[in-house]
mmCIF file of C-alpha atoms in Angstrom:
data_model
loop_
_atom_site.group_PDB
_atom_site.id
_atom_site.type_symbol
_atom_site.label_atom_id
_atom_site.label_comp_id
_atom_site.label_asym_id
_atom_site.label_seq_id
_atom_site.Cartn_x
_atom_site.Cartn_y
_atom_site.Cartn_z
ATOM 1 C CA UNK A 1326 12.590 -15.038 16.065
ATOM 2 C CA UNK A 1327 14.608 -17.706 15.272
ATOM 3 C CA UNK A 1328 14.501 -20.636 12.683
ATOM 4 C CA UNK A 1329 11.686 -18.987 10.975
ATOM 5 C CA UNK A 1330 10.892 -19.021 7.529
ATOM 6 C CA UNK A 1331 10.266 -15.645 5.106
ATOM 7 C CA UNK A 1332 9.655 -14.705 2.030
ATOM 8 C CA UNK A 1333 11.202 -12.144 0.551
ATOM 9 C CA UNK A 1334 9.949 -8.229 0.857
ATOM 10 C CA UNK A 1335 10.046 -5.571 -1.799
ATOM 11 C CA UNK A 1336 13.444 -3.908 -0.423
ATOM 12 C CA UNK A 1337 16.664 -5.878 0.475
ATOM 13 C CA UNK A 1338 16.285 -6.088 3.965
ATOM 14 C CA UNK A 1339 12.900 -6.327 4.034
ATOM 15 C CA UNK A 1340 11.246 -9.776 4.639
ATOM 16 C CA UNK A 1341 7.693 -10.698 4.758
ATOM 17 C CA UNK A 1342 6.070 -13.146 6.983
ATOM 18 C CA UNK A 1343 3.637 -15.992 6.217
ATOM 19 C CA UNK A 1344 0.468 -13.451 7.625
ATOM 20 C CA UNK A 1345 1.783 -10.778 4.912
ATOM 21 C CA UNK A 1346 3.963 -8.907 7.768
ATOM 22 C CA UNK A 1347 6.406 -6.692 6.080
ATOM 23 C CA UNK A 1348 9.763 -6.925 8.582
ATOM 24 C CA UNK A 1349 12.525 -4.919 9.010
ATOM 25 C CA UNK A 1350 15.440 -6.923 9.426
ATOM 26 C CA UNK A 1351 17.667 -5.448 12.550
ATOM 27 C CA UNK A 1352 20.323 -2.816 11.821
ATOM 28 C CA UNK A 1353 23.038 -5.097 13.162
ATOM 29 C CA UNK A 1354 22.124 -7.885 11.056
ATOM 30 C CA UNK A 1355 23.445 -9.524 7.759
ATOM 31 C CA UNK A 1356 22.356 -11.165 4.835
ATOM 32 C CA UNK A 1357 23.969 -14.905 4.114
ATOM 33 C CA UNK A 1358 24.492 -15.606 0.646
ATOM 34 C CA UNK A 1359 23.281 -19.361 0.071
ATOM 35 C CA UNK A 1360 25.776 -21.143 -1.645
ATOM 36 C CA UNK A 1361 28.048 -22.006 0.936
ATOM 37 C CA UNK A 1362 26.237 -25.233 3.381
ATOM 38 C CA UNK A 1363 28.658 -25.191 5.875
ATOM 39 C CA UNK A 1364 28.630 -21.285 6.541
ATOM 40 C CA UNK A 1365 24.667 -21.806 6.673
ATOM 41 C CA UNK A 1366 24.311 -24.647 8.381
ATOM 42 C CA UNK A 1367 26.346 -22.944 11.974
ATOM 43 C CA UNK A 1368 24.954 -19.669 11.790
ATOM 44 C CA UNK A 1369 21.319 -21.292 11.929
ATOM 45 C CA UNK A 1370 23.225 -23.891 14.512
ATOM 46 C CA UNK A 1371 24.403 -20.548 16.198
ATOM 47 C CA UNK A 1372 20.650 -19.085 17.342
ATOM 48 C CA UNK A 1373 18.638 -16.121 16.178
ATOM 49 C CA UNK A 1374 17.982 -16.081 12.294
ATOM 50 C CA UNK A 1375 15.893 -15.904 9.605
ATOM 51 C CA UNK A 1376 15.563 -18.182 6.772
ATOM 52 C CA UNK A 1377 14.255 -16.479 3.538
ATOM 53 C CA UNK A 1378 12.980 -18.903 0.808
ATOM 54 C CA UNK A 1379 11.132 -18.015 -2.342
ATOM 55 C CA UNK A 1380 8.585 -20.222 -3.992
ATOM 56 C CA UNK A 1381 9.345 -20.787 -7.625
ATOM 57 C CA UNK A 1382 6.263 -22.480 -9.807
ATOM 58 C CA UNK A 1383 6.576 -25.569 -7.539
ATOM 59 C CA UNK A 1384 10.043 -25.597 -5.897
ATOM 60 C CA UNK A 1385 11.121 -23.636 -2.976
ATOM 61 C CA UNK A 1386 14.798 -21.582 -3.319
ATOM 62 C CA UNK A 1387 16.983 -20.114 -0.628
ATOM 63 C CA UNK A 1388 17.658 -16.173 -0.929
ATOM 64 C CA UNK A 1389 19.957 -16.492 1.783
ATOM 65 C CA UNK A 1390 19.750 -16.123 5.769
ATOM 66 C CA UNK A 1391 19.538 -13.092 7.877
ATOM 67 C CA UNK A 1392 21.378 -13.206 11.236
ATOM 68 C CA UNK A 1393 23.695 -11.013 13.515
ATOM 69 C CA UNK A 1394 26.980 -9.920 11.657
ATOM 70 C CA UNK A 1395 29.150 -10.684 15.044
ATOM 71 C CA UNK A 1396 27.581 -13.981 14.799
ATOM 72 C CA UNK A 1397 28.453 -14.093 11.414
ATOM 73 C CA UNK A 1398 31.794 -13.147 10.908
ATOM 74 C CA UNK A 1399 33.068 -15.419 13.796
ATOM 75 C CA UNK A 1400 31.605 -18.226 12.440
ATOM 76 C CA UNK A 1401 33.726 -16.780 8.879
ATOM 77 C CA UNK A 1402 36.725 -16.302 10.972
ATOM 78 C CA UNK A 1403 36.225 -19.771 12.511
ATOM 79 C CA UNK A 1404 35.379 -21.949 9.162
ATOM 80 C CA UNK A 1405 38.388 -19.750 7.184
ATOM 81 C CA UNK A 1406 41.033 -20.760 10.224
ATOM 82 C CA UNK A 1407 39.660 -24.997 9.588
ATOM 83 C CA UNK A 1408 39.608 -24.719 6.094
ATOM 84 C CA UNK A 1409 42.888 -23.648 6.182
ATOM 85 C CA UNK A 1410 44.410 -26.977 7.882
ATOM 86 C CA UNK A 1411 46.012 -30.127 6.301
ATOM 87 C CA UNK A 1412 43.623 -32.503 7.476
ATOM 88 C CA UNK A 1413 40.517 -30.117 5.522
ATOM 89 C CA UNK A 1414 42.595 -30.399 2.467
ATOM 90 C CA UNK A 1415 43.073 -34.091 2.625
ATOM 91 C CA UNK A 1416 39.476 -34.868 3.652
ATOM 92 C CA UNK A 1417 38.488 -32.909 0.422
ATOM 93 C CA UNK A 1418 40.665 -34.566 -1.630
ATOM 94 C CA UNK A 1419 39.324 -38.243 -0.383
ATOM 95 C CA UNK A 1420 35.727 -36.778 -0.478
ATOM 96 C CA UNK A 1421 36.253 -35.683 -4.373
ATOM 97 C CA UNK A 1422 38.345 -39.041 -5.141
ATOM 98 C CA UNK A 1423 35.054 -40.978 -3.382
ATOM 99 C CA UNK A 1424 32.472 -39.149 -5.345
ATOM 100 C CA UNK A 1425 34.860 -39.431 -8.667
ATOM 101 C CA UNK A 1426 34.846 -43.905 -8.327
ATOM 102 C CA UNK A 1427 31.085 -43.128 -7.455
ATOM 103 C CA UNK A 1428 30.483 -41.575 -10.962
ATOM 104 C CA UNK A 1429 32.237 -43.640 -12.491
ATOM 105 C CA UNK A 1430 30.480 -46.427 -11.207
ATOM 106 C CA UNK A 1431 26.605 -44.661 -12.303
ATOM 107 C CA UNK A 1432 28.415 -43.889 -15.573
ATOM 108 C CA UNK A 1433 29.312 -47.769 -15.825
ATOM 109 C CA UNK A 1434 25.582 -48.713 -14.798
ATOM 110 C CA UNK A 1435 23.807 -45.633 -16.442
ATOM 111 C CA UNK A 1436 25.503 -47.296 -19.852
ATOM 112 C CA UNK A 1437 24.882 -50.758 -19.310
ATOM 113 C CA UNK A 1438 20.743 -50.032 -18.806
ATOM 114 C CA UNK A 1439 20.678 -47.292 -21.869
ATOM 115 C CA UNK A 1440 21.535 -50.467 -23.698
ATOM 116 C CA UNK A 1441 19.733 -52.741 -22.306
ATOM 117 C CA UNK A 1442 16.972 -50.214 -23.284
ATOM 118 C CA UNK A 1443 17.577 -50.068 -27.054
ATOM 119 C CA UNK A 1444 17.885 -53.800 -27.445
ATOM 120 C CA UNK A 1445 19.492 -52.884 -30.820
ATOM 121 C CA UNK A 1446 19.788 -55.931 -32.961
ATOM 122 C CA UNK A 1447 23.047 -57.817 -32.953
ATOM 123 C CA UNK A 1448 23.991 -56.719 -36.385
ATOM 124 C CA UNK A 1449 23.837 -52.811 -34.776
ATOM 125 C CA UNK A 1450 25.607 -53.531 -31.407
ATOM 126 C CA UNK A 1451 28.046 -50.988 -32.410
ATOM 127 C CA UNK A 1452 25.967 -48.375 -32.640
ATOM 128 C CA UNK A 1453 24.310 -49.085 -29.871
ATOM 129 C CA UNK A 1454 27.396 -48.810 -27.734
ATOM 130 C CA UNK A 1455 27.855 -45.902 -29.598
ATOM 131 C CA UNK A 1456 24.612 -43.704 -29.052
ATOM 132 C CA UNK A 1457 24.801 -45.330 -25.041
ATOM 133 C CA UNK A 1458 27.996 -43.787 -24.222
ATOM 134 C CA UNK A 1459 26.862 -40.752 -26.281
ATOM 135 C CA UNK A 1460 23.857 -40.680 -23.809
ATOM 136 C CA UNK A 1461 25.742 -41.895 -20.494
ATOM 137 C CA UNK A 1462 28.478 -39.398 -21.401
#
């Protein structure tokens, strides 16, 4: 019962396994939004679940995760009480500085090969540099 993987059924709570089981999911069960990794990642940490993924021409997309609402909204109650602390709100404001001097840096490099790639002639550098930024922007 838990970790596996559904697809899902013709009614909301209604999954279907890879033999073409329709299931039920339990009355004291919830539905998990994707969207939110952290939330996701402990309730399938936390034990029984099911993962519902639907297969889209050739990539596979989360519909959510089914698991017990107790389980659920203490693992809410427990991510909303760390979120709330000083140290969460300074390790996402390094996190988003970090990825920020990361882009930057592919921006910088993204540029540099777009014109590399035209190998406009001297005479058109500036437009070059123009249409690369245009592009790397």
């Amino acid at each position: 019962m838990s970790g596996e993987v559904y697809s899902p059924g013709p009614e909301v709570d209604v999954v279907k396994a890879a033999d073409g089981r329709l299931l039920k999911a339990p009355d004291d069960w919830t539905l998990v939004a994707p969207g939110d990794p952290g939330l996701t990642r402990r309730v399938k940490a936390a034990g029984d679940h099911w993962v519902v993924q639907e297969k889209v021409g050739r990539r596979m997309f989360s519909r959510g995760v089914w698991a017990p609402l107790k389980t659920v909204e203490r693992i809410v109650v427990d991510l909303q009480a760390e979120r709330s602390t000083d140290a969460y709100a300074k390790k996402r404001q390094s996190d988003a500085k970090r990825r920020d001097k990361q882009q930057e840096a592919y921006v910088e490099d993204f540029f540099g090969c777009v014109l590399a790639y035209l190998k406009f002639h001297e005479r058109h550098q500036a437009i070059a540099a123009k249409l690369a930024k245009a592009v790397a922007d």
